[in-house]
Coordinates of C-alpha atoms in Angstrom, one line a residue:
M1044 CA -87.3 79.0 -23.9
R1045 CA -87.1 76.8 -21.3
M1046 CA -86.8 73.3 -22.4
N1047 CA -84.1 71.0 -21.4
K1048 CA -81.3 70.7 -24.4
F1049 CA -81.0 68.4 -26.2
P1050 CA -77.9 66.3 -25.5
L1051 CA -76.4 65.8 -28.8
N1052 CA -75.7 68.1 -31.3
K1053 CA -76.6 68.0 -35.1
E1054 CA -73.7 66.2 -36.1
Q1055 CA -73.5 64.1 -33.4
L1056 CA -77.6 63.2 -34.2
K1057 CA -76.7 62.4 -37.5
E1058 CA -74.1 59.3 -37.1
L1059 CA -76.8 58.4 -34.3
V1060 CA -79.6 58.4 -36.8
K1061 CA -77.1 56.1 -39.5
K1062 CA -77.5 53.2 -37.0
Y1063 CA -80.5 53.9 -35.4
P1064 CA -83.0 54.7 -37.9
T1065 CA -85.9 57.2 -37.0
P1066 CA -88.8 57.6 -35.3
F1067 CA -86.5 56.9 -31.8
Y1068 CA -86.6 58.0 -28.3
L1069 CA -83.4 59.1 -26.6
Y1070 CA -83.0 59.2 -22.9
D1071 CA -80.2 60.8 -20.5
E1072 CA -79.1 58.5 -17.9
K1073 CA -77.0 61.7 -16.2
G1074 CA -80.6 64.1 -15.8
I1075 CA -83.0 61.4 -14.7
V1076 CA -80.0 60.3 -12.0
E1077 CA -80.0 64.0 -11.0
N1078 CA -84.1 64.4 -11.3
I1079 CA -83.9 61.8 -8.3
R1080 CA -81.2 62.9 -6.6
Y1081 CA -83.6 66.2 -6.1
F1082 CA -86.2 64.1 -5.4
K1083 CA -84.8 62.0 -2.6
K1084 CA -82.9 65.5 -1.3
A1085 CA -85.8 67.3 -1.1
F1086 CA -87.8 65.0 1.1
S1087 CA -85.5 63.7 2.7
I1088 CA -85.9 65.6 6.0
F1089 CA -88.4 63.1 6.9
P1090 CA -87.3 60.4 8.7
K1091 CA -88.4 57.3 6.5
F1092 CA -88.6 57.9 2.8
R1093 CA -89.3 55.7 -0.8
E1094 CA -90.3 57.1 -4.4
F1095 CA -91.7 54.1 -5.7
F1096 CA -91.8 55.2 -9.2
A1097 CA -94.6 54.9 -11.7
V1098 CA -93.6 52.1 -14.0
K1099 CA -96.5 53.1 -16.1
A1100 CA -94.7 56.4 -17.0
C1101 CA -91.5 54.4 -18.5
P1102 CA -91.1 51.2 -18.3
N1103 CA -88.4 50.2 -19.9
P1104 CA -86.1 47.8 -17.2
Y1105 CA -83.0 49.9 -18.2
I1106 CA -84.2 52.6 -16.8
M1107 CA -86.0 50.8 -13.9
R1108 CA -82.4 49.5 -13.1
I1109 CA -81.1 52.8 -12.8
L1110 CA -83.8 53.8 -10.5
E1111 CA -83.6 50.8 -8.4
K1112 CA -79.8 51.7 -7.6
E1113 CA -80.5 55.1 -6.6
G1114 CA -83.0 53.5 -4.2
C1115 CA -86.3 54.0 -6.1
G1116 CA -89.2 51.1 -5.1
A1117 CA -91.7 50.9 -8.6
D1118 CA -95.5 51.5 -8.5
C1119 CA -96.8 49.0 -10.2
S1120 CA -100.4 48.7 -11.7
S1121 CA -100.6 45.2 -13.8
L1122 CA -98.7 41.9 -13.9
P1123 CA -96.6 42.9 -16.4
E1124 CA -95.2 45.9 -14.5
L1125 CA -94.8 43.8 -11.6
I1126 CA -92.6 41.2 -13.6
L1127 CA -90.7 44.3 -15.1
A1128 CA -89.4 45.5 -11.3
Q1129 CA -88.4 42.0 -10.1
K1130 CA -86.6 41.8 -13.2
S1131 CA -84.9 45.4 -12.5
G1132 CA -84.1 44.6 -8.7
M1133 CA -87.0 45.8 -7.3
T1134 CA -88.2 43.4 -4.9
G1135 CA -90.5 42.9 -1.6
H1136 CA -91.8 46.1 -0.1
M1137 CA -90.1 47.8 -2.9
V1138 CA -93.1 47.4 -4.9
M1139 CA -97.0 48.5 -4.0
F1140 CA -99.1 47.2 -6.6
T1141 CA -101.9 49.6 -7.7
S1142 CA -104.5 48.7 -10.0
N1143 CA -107.6 48.4 -10.5
D1144 CA -110.4 46.2 -11.7
T1145 CA -107.7 43.5 -11.1
P1146 CA -108.2 39.9 -12.0
A1147 CA -107.3 37.2 -9.4
E1148 CA -103.9 36.6 -10.8
E1149 CA -102.3 39.6 -10.5
F1150 CA -102.8 39.8 -7.2
I1151 CA -101.3 36.1 -6.4
L1152 CA -98.4 37.4 -8.0
A1153 CA -97.9 40.0 -6.0
A1154 CA -98.3 38.4 -2.7
K1155 CA -96.0 35.9 -4.3
Q1156 CA -93.5 38.2 -4.4
G1157 CA -93.6 40.0 -1.2
N1158 CA -95.2 43.1 -2.4
I1159 CA -97.4 45.5 -1.1
I1160 CA -100.9 45.2 -2.2
N1161 CA -102.8 48.1 -2.5
F1162 CA -106.7 47.9 -2.4
D1163 CA -108.5 49.6 -4.8
D1164 CA -112.1 48.6 -3.4
I1165 CA -113.5 47.0 -0.3
T1166 CA -115.0 44.1 -2.4
H1167 CA -111.2 43.5 -3.4
V1168 CA -110.5 42.1 0.3
E1169 CA -112.5 39.6 0.2
F1170 CA -111.6 39.2 -3.2
V1171 CA -107.6 38.6 -2.7
R1172 CA -108.3 36.7 0.5
N1173 CA -110.2 33.6 -1.2
A1174 CA -107.9 33.8 -4.2
L1175 CA -104.9 33.6 -1.9
G1176 CA -106.8 30.4 0.1
G1177 CA -108.1 31.9 2.9
T1178 CA -104.8 34.4 3.8
L1179 CA -104.4 37.7 3.4
P1180 CA -100.9 39.8 3.4
D1181 CA -99.1 40.6 6.3
T1182 CA -99.3 44.3 4.8
V1183 CA -102.0 45.6 3.0
C1184 CA -102.7 49.3 1.9
F1185 CA -106.0 50.8 0.8
R1186 CA -106.6 53.8 -1.8
Y1187 CA -108.2 56.5 -0.4
N1188 CA -110.9 58.9 -2.8
P1189 CA -111.8 62.1 -0.6
G1190 CA -114.6 62.9 -2.8
S1191 CA -115.4 66.6 -2.6
E1192 CA -112.8 66.9 0.2
K1193 CA -110.2 67.0 -2.3
H1194 CA -111.1 70.5 -4.8
G1195 CA -109.2 70.8 -8.2
G1196 CA -108.4 68.2 -10.1
N1197 CA -107.9 68.1 -13.7
S1198 CA -109.1 66.7 -17.4
I1199 CA -106.5 63.8 -17.5
I1200 CA -107.7 62.2 -14.1
G1201 CA -110.9 64.0 -12.9
K1202 CA -113.1 65.3 -10.0
P1203 CA -112.0 62.7 -6.7
E1204 CA -115.9 62.0 -6.7
E1205 CA -116.3 61.4 -10.6
A1206 CA -113.0 59.1 -10.6
K1207 CA -113.3 55.3 -9.9
Y1208 CA -111.0 54.7 -7.7
G1209 CA -110.5 53.7 -4.2
L1210 CA -112.6 53.7 -1.5
T1211 CA -115.0 56.3 0.4
K1212 CA -114.2 57.3 4.2
E1213 CA -117.0 55.1 5.5
Q1214 CA -115.5 52.1 3.1
M1215 CA -111.7 53.1 4.9
I1216 CA -112.8 52.7 8.3
E1217 CA -114.5 49.2 7.3
G1218 CA -111.6 48.1 5.4
Y1219 CA -109.4 48.2 7.9
K1220 CA -111.3 46.7 10.6
L1221 CA -112.4 43.8 7.9
C1222 CA -108.0 43.5 7.6
K1223 CA -107.4 44.1 11.3
K1224 CA -110.3 40.8 12.0
Y1225 CA -108.4 38.7 8.9
G1226 CA -104.8 39.4 10.8
V1227 CA -103.4 41.8 9.2
K1228 CA -101.0 43.1 11.2
H1229 CA -99.1 46.3 8.8
F1230 CA -101.2 48.8 7.1
G1231 CA -100.4 51.4 4.8
L1232 CA -102.5 54.6 3.2
H1233 CA -102.4 55.7 -0.5
T1234 CA -104.1 58.4 -2.2
M1235 CA -103.7 59.9 -6.2
V1236 CA -105.5 62.4 -6.8
A1237 CA -103.7 64.8 -9.7
S1238 CA -102.0 64.5 -12.8
N1239 CA -99.6 66.7 -13.9
E1240 CA -100.3 69.3 -11.5
L1241 CA -97.8 72.1 -10.8
N1242 CA -99.3 74.2 -7.7
P1243 CA -96.8 73.2 -5.1
D1244 CA -99.8 73.7 -2.5
F1245 CA -102.3 71.3 -4.0
F1246 CA -99.8 68.3 -2.5
T1247 CA -99.7 70.0 0.9
D1248 CA -103.4 69.8 0.8
T1249 CA -103.3 66.4 -0.3
A1250 CA -101.2 65.5 2.6
R1251 CA -103.6 66.4 5.1
I1252 CA -106.9 64.9 3.8
V1253 CA -104.3 62.0 4.1
F1254 CA -103.3 62.7 7.6
D1255 CA -106.4 63.3 8.7
M1256 CA -107.8 60.1 7.6
V1257 CA -104.7 58.6 9.3
L1258 CA -105.9 60.2 12.7
L1259 CA -109.5 58.4 12.3
V1260 CA -108.6 55.2 11.2
Q1261 CA -106.2 55.0 14.7
K1262 CA -109.4 56.7 16.5
E1263 CA -112.2 54.5 14.6
V1264 CA -110.3 51.1 14.2
G1265 CA -107.2 51.4 16.5
V1266 CA -104.7 50.2 14.0
N1267 CA -101.4 52.4 13.8
I1268 CA -100.6 53.6 9.4
E1269 CA -97.3 52.4 9.5
F1270 CA -96.4 54.5 6.2
V1271 CA -98.4 56.6 3.6
D1272 CA -98.4 56.7 0.0
L1273 CA -99.4 60.6 -0.9
G1274 CA -99.6 59.2 -4.6
G1275 CA -98.2 61.0 -8.1
G1276 CA -99.1 63.8 -10.1
V1277 CA -96.0 65.9 -9.7
G1278 CA -96.1 68.0 -12.8
I1279 CA -93.6 69.4 -15.3
P1280 CA -93.5 72.7 -17.1
Y1281 CA -94.1 71.5 -21.0
K1282 CA -94.4 75.1 -21.5
P1283 CA -92.2 77.6 -21.5
E1284 CA -94.3 80.0 -19.6
Q1285 CA -94.5 77.4 -16.8
K1286 CA -92.5 77.0 -13.8
K1287 CA -90.7 73.3 -12.4
V1288 CA -92.2 72.1 -9.2
D1289 CA -90.1 73.3 -6.2
L1290 CA -90.0 69.9 -4.3
E1291 CA -88.3 71.9 -1.6
Y1292 CA -90.6 73.7 -0.8
V1293 CA -93.4 71.2 -1.3
A1294 CA -91.3 69.0 1.8
K1295 CA -91.0 71.6 3.9
E1296 CA -94.7 72.2 4.0
I1297 CA -96.1 68.8 4.3
R1298 CA -93.0 68.2 7.0
K1299 CA -94.7 70.9 8.9
L1300 CA -98.1 68.9 9.2
Y1301 CA -96.3 65.7 9.6
D1302 CA -94.8 67.8 13.2
Q1303 CA -98.6 69.2 13.9
M1304 CA -100.4 65.9 13.3
I1305 CA -98.6 62.7 13.1
V1306 CA -95.9 63.0 15.4
P1307 CA -98.3 64.0 18.3
A1308 CA -100.8 61.1 17.9
G1309 CA -97.1 58.9 18.6
L1310 CA -97.0 57.3 14.8
D1311 CA -93.2 58.8 14.4
P1312 CA -92.0 57.2 12.1
M1313 CA -94.1 56.9 9.6
G1314 CA -92.7 56.5 6.0
I1315 CA -94.0 58.8 3.4
S1316 CA -93.5 58.1 -0.3
F1317 CA -94.4 59.1 -3.7
E1318 CA -95.1 57.5 -6.8
C1319 CA -93.8 60.0 -9.5
G1320 CA -93.1 59.3 -12.6
R1321 CA -93.1 62.2 -14.9
P1322 CA -90.9 64.7 -12.9
I1323 CA -88.8 62.0 -12.8
T1324 CA -87.8 60.6 -16.5
G1325 CA -90.0 63.3 -18.5
P1326 CA -87.7 66.1 -19.0
Y1327 CA -84.9 63.8 -19.8
G1328 CA -86.2 61.9 -22.8
W1329 CA -87.2 63.2 -26.2
L1330 CA -88.9 61.7 -29.5
V1331 CA -86.6 62.1 -32.6
T1332 CA -88.7 62.3 -36.1
T1333 CA -87.4 63.2 -39.3
A1334 CA -89.8 65.3 -41.4
I1335 CA -90.7 63.6 -44.6
H1336 CA -93.2 65.3 -46.3
E1337 CA -94.4 69.3 -46.3
K1338 CA -97.9 69.9 -47.8
H1339 CA -99.0 73.3 -48.3
I1340 CA -103.3 73.5 -48.7
Y1341 CA -105.1 76.3 -46.0
R1342 CA -102.3 75.6 -43.9
D1343 CA -98.7 74.3 -44.0
Y1344 CA -97.8 71.0 -42.5
I1345 CA -95.0 69.2 -41.9
G1346 CA -95.2 65.5 -42.2
C1347 CA -93.0 63.3 -39.8
D1348 CA -91.9 59.6 -39.7
A1349 CA -93.6 59.2 -36.3
C1350 CA -96.8 59.3 -35.4
M1351 CA -99.6 59.7 -32.8
A1352 CA -98.7 56.2 -32.4
D1353 CA -95.4 57.0 -30.8
L1354 CA -96.4 59.7 -28.7
M1355 CA -99.9 60.1 -28.4
R1356 CA -100.5 62.7 -25.9
P1357 CA -101.0 66.1 -28.1
G1358 CA -103.5 63.9 -29.5
M1359 CA -105.3 62.5 -26.9
Y1360 CA -105.2 65.6 -24.6
G1361 CA -103.7 68.4 -26.6
A1362 CA -100.8 68.4 -24.5
W1363 CA -97.9 70.9 -25.6
H1364 CA -94.7 69.4 -26.2
G1365 CA -91.6 71.6 -27.1
I1366 CA -90.1 71.3 -30.8
T1367 CA -86.4 72.1 -32.0
V1368 CA -84.9 71.5 -35.4
S1369 CA -81.5 70.1 -34.8
G1370 CA -79.0 72.5 -36.3
K1371 CA -81.9 75.6 -35.9
E1372 CA -82.2 75.7 -32.9
N1373 CA -81.0 79.4 -32.9
A1374 CA -82.7 80.2 -36.3
P1375 CA -85.8 82.5 -36.1
A1376 CA -89.0 80.7 -35.7
D1377 CA -90.3 83.1 -38.8
H1378 CA -92.6 79.5 -40.0
V1379 CA -96.2 78.2 -38.4
Y1380 CA -96.5 74.7 -39.5
D1381 CA -99.1 72.3 -38.1
V1382 CA -96.7 68.9 -37.4
T1383 CA -98.5 66.1 -38.1
G1384 CA -98.1 61.9 -38.1
S1385 CA -99.4 59.5 -40.8
L1386 CA -102.2 58.0 -38.6
C1387 CA -106.1 58.7 -40.2
E1388 CA -107.0 60.0 -37.6
N1389 CA -107.1 64.3 -37.8
C1390 CA -105.6 64.2 -34.2
D1391 CA -102.4 63.1 -35.0
K1392 CA -100.7 65.8 -34.5
F1393 CA -97.6 66.9 -32.7
A1394 CA -98.3 70.4 -32.9
V1395 CA -100.5 72.7 -34.1
Q1396 CA -99.9 76.2 -36.1
R1397 CA -96.5 76.1 -34.4
S1398 CA -94.0 78.9 -35.3
L1399 CA -90.7 77.1 -35.4
P1400 CA -87.7 77.8 -38.6
K1401 CA -88.1 76.8 -41.9
I1402 CA -88.6 73.1 -42.1
D1403 CA -86.6 71.5 -45.1
K1404 CA -87.7 67.9 -45.6
G1405 CA -85.1 65.3 -44.0
D1406 CA -84.4 68.1 -41.1
L1407 CA -84.1 66.2 -37.8
L1408 CA -87.5 67.0 -35.8
I1409 CA -86.5 66.6 -31.9
I1410 CA -89.8 66.6 -29.4
H1411 CA -88.9 67.3 -26.0
D1412 CA -90.3 66.3 -22.6
A1413 CA -91.3 63.5 -23.6
G1414 CA -89.6 60.7 -21.1
A1415 CA -92.7 60.1 -20.0
H1416 CA -96.3 58.6 -20.7
G1417 CA -94.4 58.6 -24.2
R1418 CA -93.3 55.2 -25.9
S1419 CA -95.6 53.7 -22.8
M1420 CA -99.1 54.9 -24.4
G1421 CA -98.4 53.2 -27.8
F1422 CA -100.3 51.7 -30.0
N1423 CA -100.9 49.3 -33.3
Y1424 CA -103.8 51.3 -34.6
N1425 CA -103.4 51.8 -38.7
G1426 CA -101.0 49.3 -38.2
K1427 CA -97.8 51.0 -37.2
L1428 CA -95.3 50.4 -35.4
R1429 CA -93.8 51.3 -32.7
A1430 CA -90.4 53.5 -31.8
G1431 CA -87.9 51.9 -30.1
E1432 CA -86.1 53.4 -27.4
L1433 CA -82.1 54.8 -26.9
L1434 CA -80.5 55.4 -23.6
L1435 CA -77.1 58.3 -23.8
R1436 CA -74.9 57.0 -20.8
S1437 CA -73.4 58.8 -18.6
D1438 CA -69.9 58.6 -20.1
G1439 CA -71.4 59.9 -23.3
S1440 CA -72.1 56.3 -25.2
V1441 CA -75.0 55.3 -26.8
M1442 CA -77.1 52.1 -26.5
Q1443 CA -80.3 50.5 -27.5
I1444 CA -82.5 49.6 -24.3
R1445 CA -85.8 48.3 -26.9
R1446 CA -85.7 48.4 -30.6
K1447 CA -87.6 49.8 -33.1
E1448 CA -90.8 47.2 -33.6
T1449 CA -91.3 45.3 -36.9
V1450 CA -94.2 43.8 -39.2
E1451 CA -93.1 39.9 -37.5
D1452 CA -93.5 41.5 -34.4
Y1453 CA -97.5 43.5 -35.9
F1454 CA -98.2 39.6 -37.1
A1455 CA -96.7 37.3 -34.1
T1456 CA -100.2 37.6 -32.2
L1457 CA -101.5 36.0 -35.5
D1458 CA -102.2 32.3 -37.0
F1459 CA -101.4 33.0 -40.8
A1460 CA -101.4 28.7 -41.1
G1461 CA -104.8 28.0 -40.4
L1462 CA -106.1 30.5 -42.9
D1463 CA -105.4 28.0 -45.7
S1464 CA -107.9 25.9 -44.1
F1465 CA -110.6 28.8 -43.0
K1466 CA -113.9 29.0 -44.7
A1467 CA -115.6 32.2 -45.0

């Protein structure tokens, strides 16, 4: 079975649980660094390349600081994410602000920090200009929605023509003309049309569509696109039969298009970037939970102290995550379980009819490939308190990088004192 091996053995994990009770996320610094270095090496064949780490995948400043030291920027979609990037050392044009239906104060902060604003709609040009007192930043970017020109898509992000994101081809031309008129000097072009995609040729096709748009803007508007952001969406092989995306192959195929389309247009060197999160941190984050109940009715159930509030992907998408039982990695998978949490929702299941070793109460279960869109998608429905986060350092030590939520955290936004004078 293809799964990254959990880096702690049973004895080490039991000792860790004594200090940090489950549930918790554990991230492997060494594995994350190896992933980002592989990513950067694959695309080093371009004259200028940058990975803008998708903060939404794993919004923890310790993880982001590790990536900043490896030369990563940040792709942000909200004011708190902009602040996280700033505190993590990702400043100026190291940050791409890609958001939609955005409040004015968030655009203002991005502009104040010198971040690249990526317009999601043609109307945002005037919206931002008004918010900034009649000016625009020197550098802007537009998010392109290619509609039916881009085939494919999946249930996570949907078909481009049904998605709420980006501008049409005609709006792109109008947007660049408008920004040129207002004195913008530097332009980028962005698209994002995939999520958790494993077909490497999908990304080459996306690059072709983007490069076509770059050339059209040059022809129709008379401005040169200086950088393109090809979005994120690079998937990871959650299931045993799936294969990892060969990024070296993807880079070489896109480079062919670059040499065929961009170089002859006099646009070399044009910056190439991605905004991936999942392939960087996903395979090197695990959710650790304890089996606290077992139930035998029409099916056999194992109840955990983690729930969908800690990892919602299986319940929301039907996503598959590998599960191992600490100390029973080599035991026969001769029992079939639904592995569940305590939420008042029947979809609160980490696995459905999964073949696993016999699980006893007190066993530690490890949910694999949870390092992206895991803790960050948590919530407090049913008054659930979200898990904390631990980091396994390259030297073998473990540090807490986010504590587990407490009841006090949950009630922090309520004014119980005012309840005494409140009349229902």
